[in-house]
Structure formats: structure tokens, C-alpha cells
Tab-separated table of N, CA and C in Angstrom:
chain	number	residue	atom	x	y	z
A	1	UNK	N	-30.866	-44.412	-8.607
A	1	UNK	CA	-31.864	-43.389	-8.398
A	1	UNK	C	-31.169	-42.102	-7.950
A	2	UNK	N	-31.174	-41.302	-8.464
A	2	UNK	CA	-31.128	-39.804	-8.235
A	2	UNK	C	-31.671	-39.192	-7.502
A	3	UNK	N	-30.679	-38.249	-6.319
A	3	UNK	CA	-31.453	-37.876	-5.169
A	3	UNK	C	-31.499	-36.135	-5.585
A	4	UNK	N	-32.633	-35.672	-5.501
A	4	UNK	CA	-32.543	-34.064	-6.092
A	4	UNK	C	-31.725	-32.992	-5.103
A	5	UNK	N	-31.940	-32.175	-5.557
A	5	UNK	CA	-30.984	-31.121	-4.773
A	5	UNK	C	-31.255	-30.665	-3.180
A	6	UNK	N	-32.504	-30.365	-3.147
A	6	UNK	CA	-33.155	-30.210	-1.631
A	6	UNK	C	-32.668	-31.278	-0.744
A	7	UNK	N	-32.952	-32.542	-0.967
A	7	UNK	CA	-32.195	-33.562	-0.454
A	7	UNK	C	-31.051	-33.995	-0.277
A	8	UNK	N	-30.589	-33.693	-1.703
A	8	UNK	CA	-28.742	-34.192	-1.136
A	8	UNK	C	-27.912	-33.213	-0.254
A	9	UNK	N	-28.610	-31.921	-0.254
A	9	UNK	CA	-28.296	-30.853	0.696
A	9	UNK	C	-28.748	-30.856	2.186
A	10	UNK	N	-29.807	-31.777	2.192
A	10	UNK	CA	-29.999	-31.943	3.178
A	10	UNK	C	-29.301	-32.748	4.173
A	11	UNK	N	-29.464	-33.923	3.114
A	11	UNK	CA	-27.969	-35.066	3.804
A	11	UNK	C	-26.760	-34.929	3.996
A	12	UNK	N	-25.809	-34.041	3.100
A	12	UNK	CA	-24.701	-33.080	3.214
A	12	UNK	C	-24.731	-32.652	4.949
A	13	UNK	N	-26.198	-31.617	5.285
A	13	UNK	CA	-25.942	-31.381	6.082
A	13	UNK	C	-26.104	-32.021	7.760
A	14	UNK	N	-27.247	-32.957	7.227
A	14	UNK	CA	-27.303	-33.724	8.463
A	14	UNK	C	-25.886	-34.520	8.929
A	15	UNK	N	-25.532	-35.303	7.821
A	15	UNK	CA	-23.812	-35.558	7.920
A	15	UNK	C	-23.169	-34.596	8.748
A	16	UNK	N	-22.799	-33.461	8.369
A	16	UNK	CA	-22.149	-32.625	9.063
A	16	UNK	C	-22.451	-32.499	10.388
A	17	UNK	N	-23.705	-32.041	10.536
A	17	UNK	CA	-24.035	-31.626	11.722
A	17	UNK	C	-24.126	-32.581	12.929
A	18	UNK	N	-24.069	-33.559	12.554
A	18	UNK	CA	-24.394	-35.185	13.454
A	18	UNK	C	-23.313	-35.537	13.485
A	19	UNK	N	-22.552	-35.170	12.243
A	19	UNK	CA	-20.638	-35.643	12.808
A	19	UNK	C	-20.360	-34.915	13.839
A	20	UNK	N	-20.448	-33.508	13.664
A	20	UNK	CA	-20.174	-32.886	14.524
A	20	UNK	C	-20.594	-33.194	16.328
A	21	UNK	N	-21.850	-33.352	15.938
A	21	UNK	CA	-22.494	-33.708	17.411
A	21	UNK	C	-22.329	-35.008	17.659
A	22	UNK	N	-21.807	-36.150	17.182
A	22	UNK	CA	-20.878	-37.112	17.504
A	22	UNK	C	-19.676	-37.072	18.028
A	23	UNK	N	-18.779	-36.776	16.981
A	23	UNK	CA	-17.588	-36.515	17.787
A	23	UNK	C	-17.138	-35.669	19.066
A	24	UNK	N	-18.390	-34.512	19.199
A	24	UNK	CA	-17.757	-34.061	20.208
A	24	UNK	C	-18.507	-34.927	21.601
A	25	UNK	N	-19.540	-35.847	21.550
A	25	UNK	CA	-19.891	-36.399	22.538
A	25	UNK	C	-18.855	-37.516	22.656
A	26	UNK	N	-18.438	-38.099	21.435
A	26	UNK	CA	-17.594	-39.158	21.870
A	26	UNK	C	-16.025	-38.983	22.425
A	27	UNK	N	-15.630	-37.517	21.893
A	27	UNK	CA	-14.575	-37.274	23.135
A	27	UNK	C	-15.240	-36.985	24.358
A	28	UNK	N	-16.139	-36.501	24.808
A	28	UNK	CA	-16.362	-36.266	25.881
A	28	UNK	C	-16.855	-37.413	27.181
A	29	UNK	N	-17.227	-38.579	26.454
A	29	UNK	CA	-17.311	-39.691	27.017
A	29	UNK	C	-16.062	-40.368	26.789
A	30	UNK	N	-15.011	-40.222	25.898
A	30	UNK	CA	-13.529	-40.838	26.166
A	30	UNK	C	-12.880	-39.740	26.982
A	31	UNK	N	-13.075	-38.997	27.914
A	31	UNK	CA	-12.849	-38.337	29.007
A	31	UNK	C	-12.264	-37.165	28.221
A	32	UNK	N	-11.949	-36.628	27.140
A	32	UNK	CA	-10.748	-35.205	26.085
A	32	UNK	C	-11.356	-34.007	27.501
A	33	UNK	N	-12.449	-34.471	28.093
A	33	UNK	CA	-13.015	-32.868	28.264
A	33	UNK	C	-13.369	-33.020	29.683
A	34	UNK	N	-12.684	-34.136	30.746
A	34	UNK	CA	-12.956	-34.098	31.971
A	34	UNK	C	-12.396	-33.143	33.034
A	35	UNK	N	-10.925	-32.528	32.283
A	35	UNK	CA	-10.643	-31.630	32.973
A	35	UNK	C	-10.980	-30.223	33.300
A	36	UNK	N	-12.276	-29.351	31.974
A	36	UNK	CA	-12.507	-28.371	31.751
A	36	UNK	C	-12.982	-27.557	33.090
A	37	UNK	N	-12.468	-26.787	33.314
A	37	UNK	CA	-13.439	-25.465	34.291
A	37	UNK	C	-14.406	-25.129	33.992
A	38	UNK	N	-15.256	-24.164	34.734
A	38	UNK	CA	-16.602	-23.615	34.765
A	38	UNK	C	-16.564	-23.233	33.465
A	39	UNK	N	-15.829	-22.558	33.042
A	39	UNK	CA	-16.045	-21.358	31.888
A	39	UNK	C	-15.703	-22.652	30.446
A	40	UNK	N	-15.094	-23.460	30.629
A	40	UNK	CA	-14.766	-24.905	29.573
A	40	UNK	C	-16.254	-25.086	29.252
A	41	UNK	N	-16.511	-25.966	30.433
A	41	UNK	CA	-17.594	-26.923	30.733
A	41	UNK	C	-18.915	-26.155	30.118
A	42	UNK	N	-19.270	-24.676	30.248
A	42	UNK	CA	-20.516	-23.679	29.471
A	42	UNK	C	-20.036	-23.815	27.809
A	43	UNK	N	-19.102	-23.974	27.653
A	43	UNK	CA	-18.727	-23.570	25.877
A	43	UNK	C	-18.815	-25.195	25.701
A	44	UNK	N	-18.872	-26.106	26.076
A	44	UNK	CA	-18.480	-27.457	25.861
A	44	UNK	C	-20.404	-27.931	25.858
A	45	UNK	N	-21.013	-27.193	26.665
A	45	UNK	CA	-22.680	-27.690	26.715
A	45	UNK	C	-22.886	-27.002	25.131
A	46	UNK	N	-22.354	-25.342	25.265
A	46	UNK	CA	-22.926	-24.751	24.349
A	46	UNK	C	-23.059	-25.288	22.791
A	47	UNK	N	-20.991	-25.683	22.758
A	47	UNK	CA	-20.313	-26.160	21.947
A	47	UNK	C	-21.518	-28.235	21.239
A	48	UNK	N	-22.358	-28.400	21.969
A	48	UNK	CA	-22.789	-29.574	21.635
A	48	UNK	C	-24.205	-28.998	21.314
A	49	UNK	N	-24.688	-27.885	22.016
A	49	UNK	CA	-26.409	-27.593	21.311
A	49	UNK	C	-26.105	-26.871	20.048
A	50	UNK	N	-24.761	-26.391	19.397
A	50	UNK	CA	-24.940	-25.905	18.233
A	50	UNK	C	-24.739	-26.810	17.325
A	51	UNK	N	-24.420	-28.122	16.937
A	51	UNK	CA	-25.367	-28.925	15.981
A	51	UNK	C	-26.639	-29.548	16.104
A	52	UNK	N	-27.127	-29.372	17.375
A	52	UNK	CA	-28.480	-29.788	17.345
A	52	UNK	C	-28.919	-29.191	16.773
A	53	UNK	N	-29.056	-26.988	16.939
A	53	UNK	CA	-29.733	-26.024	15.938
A	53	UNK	C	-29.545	-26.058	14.610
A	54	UNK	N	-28.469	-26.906	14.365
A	54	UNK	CA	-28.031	-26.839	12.729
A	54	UNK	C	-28.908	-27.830	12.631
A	55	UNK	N	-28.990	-28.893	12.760
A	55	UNK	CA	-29.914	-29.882	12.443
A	55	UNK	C	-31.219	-29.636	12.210
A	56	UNK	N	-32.117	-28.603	13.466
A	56	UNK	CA	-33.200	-27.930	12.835
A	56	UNK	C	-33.143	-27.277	12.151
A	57	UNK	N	-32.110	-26.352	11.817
A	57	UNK	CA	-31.927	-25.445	10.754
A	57	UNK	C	-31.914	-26.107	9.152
A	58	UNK	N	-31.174	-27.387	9.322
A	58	UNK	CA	-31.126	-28.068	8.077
A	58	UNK	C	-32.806	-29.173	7.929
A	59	UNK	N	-33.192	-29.249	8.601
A	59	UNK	CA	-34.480	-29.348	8.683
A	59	UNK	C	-35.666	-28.845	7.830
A	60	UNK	N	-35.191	-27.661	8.007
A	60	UNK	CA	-36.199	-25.869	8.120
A	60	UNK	C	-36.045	-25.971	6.712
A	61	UNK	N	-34.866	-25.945	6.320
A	61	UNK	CA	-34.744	-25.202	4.915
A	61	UNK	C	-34.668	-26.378	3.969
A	62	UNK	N	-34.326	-27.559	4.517
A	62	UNK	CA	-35.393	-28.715	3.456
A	62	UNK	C	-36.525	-28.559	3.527
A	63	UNK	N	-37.148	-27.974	4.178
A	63	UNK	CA	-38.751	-27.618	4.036
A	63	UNK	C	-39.166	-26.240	3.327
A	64	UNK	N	-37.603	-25.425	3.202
A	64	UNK	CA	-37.962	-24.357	2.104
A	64	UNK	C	-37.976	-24.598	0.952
A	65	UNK	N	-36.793	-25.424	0.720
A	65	UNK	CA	-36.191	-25.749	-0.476
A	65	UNK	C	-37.153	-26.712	-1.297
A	66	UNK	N	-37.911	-27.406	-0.884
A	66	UNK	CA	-38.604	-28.454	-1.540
A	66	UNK	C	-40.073	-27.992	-2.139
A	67	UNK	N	-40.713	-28.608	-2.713
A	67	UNK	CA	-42.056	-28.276	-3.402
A	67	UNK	C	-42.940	-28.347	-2.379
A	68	UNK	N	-44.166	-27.762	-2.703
A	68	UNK	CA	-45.437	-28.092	-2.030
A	68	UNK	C	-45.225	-29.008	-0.918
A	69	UNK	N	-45.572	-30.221	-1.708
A	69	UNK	CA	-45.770	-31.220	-1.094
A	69	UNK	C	-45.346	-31.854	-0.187
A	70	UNK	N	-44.304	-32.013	-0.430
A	70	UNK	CA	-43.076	-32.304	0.149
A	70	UNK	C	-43.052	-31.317	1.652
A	71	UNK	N	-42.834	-30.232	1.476
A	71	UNK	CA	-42.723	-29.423	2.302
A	71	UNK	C	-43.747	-29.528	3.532
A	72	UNK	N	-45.495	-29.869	2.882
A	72	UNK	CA	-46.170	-29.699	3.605
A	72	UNK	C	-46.367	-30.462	4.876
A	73	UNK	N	-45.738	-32.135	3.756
A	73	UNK	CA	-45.864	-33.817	4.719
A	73	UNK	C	-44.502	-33.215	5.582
A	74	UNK	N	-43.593	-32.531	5.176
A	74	UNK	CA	-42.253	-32.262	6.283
A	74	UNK	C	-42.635	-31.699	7.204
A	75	UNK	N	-43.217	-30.675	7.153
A	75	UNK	CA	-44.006	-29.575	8.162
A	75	UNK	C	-44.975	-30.401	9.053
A	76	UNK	N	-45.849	-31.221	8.869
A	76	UNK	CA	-46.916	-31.805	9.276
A	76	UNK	C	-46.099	-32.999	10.295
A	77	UNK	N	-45.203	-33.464	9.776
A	77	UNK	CA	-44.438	-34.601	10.354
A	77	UNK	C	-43.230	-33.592	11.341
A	78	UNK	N	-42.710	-32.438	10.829
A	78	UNK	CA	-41.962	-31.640	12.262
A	78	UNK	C	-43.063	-31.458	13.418
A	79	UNK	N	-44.278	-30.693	12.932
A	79	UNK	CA	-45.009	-30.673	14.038
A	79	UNK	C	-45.432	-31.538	15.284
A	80	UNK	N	-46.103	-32.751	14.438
A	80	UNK	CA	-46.693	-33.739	14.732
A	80	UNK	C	-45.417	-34.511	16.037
A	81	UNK	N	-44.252	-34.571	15.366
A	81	UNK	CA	-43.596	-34.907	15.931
A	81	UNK	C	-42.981	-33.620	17.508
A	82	UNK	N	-42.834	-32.441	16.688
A	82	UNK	CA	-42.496	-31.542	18.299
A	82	UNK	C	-43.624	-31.558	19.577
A	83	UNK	N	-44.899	-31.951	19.201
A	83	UNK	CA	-45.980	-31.839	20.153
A	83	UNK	C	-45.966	-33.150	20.751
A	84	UNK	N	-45.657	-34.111	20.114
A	84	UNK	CA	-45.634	-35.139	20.935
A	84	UNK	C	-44.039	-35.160	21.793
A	85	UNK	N	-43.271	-35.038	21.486
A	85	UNK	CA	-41.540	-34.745	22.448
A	85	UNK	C	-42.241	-33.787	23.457
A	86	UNK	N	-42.856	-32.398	23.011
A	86	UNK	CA	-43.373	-32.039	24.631
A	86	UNK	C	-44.462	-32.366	25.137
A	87	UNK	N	-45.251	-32.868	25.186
A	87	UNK	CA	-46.223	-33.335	25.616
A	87	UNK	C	-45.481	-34.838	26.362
A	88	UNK	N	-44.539	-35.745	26.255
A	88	UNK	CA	-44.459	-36.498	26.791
A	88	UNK	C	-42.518	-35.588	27.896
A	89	UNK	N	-42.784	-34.986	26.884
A	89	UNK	CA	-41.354	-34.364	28.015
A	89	UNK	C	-41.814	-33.510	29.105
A	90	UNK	N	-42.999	-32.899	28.981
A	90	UNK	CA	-43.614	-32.222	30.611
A	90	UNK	C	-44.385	-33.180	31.551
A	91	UNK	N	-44.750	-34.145	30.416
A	91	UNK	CA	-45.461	-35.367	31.309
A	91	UNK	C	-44.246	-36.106	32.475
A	92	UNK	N	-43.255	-36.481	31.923
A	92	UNK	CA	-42.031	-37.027	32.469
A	92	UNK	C	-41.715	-35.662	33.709
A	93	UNK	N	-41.665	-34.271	33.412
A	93	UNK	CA	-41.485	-33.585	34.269
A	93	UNK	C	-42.379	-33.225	35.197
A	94	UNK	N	-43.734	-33.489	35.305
A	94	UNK	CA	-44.846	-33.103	36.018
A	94	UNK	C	-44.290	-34.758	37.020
A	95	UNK	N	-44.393	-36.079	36.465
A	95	UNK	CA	-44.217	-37.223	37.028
A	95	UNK	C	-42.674	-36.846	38.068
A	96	UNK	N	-42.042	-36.458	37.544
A	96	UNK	CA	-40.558	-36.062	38.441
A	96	UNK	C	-40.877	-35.494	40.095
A	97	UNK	N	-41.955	-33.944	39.556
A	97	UNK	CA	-42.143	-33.285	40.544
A	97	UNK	C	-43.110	-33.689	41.547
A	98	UNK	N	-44.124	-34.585	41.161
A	98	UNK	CA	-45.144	-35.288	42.022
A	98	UNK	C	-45.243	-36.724	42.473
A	99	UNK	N	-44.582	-37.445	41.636
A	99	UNK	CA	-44.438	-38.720	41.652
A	99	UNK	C	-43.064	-39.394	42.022
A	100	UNK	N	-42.023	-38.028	41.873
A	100	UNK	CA	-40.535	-38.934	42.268
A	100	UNK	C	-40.127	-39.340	41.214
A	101	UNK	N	-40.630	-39.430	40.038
A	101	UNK	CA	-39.806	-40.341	38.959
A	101	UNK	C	-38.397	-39.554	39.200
A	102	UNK	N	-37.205	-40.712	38.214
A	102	UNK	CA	-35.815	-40.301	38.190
A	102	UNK	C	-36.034	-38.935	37.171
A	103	UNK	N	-34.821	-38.703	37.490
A	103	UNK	CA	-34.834	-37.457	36.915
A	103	UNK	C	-34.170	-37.563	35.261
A	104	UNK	N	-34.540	-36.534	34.302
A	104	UNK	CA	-34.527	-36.735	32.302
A	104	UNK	C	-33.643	-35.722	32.600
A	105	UNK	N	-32.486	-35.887	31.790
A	105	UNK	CA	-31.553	-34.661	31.314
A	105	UNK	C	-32.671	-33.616	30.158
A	106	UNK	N	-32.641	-33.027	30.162
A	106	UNK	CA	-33.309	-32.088	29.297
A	106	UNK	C	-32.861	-32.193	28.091
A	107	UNK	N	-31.857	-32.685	27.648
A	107	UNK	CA	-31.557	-33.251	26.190
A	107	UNK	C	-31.926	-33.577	25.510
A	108	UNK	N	-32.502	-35.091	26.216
A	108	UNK	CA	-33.154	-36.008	26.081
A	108	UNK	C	-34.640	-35.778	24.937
A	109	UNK	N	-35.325	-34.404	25.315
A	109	UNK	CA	-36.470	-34.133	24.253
A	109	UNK	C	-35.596	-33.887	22.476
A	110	UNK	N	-34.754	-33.970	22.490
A	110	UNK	CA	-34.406	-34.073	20.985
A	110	UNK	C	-34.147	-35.099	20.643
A	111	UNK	N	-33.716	-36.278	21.438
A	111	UNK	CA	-33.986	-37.576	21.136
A	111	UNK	C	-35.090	-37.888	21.202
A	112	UNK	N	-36.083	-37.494	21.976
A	112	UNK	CA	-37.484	-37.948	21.837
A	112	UNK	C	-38.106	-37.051	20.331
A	113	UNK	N	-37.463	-35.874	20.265
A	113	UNK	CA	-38.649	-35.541	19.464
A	113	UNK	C	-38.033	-36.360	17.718
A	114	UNK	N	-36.332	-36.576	17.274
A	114	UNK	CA	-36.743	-37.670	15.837
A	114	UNK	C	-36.735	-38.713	16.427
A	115	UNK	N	-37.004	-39.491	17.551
A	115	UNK	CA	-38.011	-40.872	17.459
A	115	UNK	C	-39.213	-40.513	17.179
A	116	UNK	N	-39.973	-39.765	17.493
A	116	UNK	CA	-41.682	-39.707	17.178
A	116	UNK	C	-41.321	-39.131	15.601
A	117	UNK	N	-40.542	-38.073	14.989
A	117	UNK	CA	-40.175	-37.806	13.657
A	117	UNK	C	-40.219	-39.284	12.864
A	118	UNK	N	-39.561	-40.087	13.501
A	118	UNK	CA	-39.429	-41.700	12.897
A	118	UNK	C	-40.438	-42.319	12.756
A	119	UNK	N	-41.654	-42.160	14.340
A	119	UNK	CA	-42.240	-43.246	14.004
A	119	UNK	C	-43.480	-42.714	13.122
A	120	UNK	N	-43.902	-41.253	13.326
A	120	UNK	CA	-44.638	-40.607	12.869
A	120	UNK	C	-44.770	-40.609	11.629
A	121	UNK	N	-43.700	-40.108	10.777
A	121	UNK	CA	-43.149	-40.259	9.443
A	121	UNK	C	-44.471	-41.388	8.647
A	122	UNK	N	-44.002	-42.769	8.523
A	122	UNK	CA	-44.837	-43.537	7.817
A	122	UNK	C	-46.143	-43.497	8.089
A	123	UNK	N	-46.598	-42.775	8.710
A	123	UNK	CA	-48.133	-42.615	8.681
A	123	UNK	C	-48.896	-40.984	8.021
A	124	UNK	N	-47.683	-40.482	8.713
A	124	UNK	CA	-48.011	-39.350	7.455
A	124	UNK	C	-47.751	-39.090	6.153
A	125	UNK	N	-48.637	-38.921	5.464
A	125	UNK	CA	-48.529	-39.194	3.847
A	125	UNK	C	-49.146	-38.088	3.117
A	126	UNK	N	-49.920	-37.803	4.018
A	126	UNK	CA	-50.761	-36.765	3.055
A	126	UNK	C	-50.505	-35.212	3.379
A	127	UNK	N	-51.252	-34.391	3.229
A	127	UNK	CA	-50.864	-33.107	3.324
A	127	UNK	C	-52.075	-32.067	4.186
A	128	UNK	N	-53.138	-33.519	4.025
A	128	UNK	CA	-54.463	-32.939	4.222
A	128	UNK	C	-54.481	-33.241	6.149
């Protein structure tokens, strides 16, 4: 089966961008980056949220690149999915400030938001 162009560009780039944001977490948990200073340690946070933006970015423009349809269930399923990551990521932070819960790295909502992308996904189908 033949994957069309919008797509294989897309995967191209998720590849990239997830290598990227792999490897540099996995040196950083095999210690490459325990020694960095203040001014390290800001380019080293920074240095890891710029494949997350590529990832939405490669996101975005599979949702340009593609037809109608396609585009619309992508759009409907980004949304669907960003409202639920904040809606349960201020919930977790309202629970922090009143309730004591442990405390969420703030990261953490981009892992929450493609799990709900995941689970969301097979139920959205339509456009309507």
C-alpha cells in the first residue's frame, strides 16, 4: 500500500523530530548534560521544546497539505485532543494548589495531549 505525499512527509518528519527529542533526552538521562551551568541548562530546556514545536508544526501542515477531509477529522482530533490535555492539566494544577497533590512537570501536557490524540483518534471519524 502506498502512502501519499502529505503523509510520508509527515512521517519523515515526525521521525526527525522525535529522534531528535529522543536523543537529546536520552543523553540527558545518561548524565552527557549533568555538568551544564545556568546559561547550558536554559539552551538544553530550550534545546528539547524545539522538537516538540516541530512536531506541532509537522502536525499543522499535514493538516495543510491534505484534502478536505482528512484535514478536517485532523483538525477535529488536534482540537478535541488540546482541550482535553488542558482541561485535565489545570485540573491537576488547581488539585496541586488546594489539595496538595504532587507536583506535574509542565511537560507532561504534551504527553497528555497525543495520549487523548490516541485515544480520541478512533472515535473520530467524521467531519461533522
Amino acid at each position: 500500500m502506498a502512502i501519499d505525499l502529505p503523509n510520508r512527509r509527515y512521517l519523515i518528519r515526525s521521525l526527525l523530530f522525535m529522534g531528535g527529542y529522543v536523543a537529546i533526552n536520552v543523553a540527558a538521562i545518561g548524565g552527557a548534560f549533568d555538568d551544564l551551568t545556568r546559561p547550558g541548562a536554559w539552551l538544553l530546556g530550550l534545546a528539547v521544546a524545539a522538537p516538540v514545536a516541530g512536531q506541532m508544526w509537522a502536525t499543522l501542515a499535514l493538516m495543510h497539505d491534505s484534502d478536505e477531509f482528512v484535514r478536517a477529522i485532523t483538525a477535529k482530533r488536534f482540537i478535541l485532543a488540546a482541550g482535553v490535555a488542558m482541561a485535565a492539566f489545570s485540573a491537576w494544577g488547581y488539585l496541586e494548589s488546594y489539595a496538595d497533590a504532587p507536583h506535574a512537570p509542565g511537560w507532561y501536557v504534551y504527553l497528555l495531549f497525543w495520549a487523548a490524540f490516541g485515544v480520541i483518534s478512533p472515535f473520530v471519524r467524521t467531519s461533522r
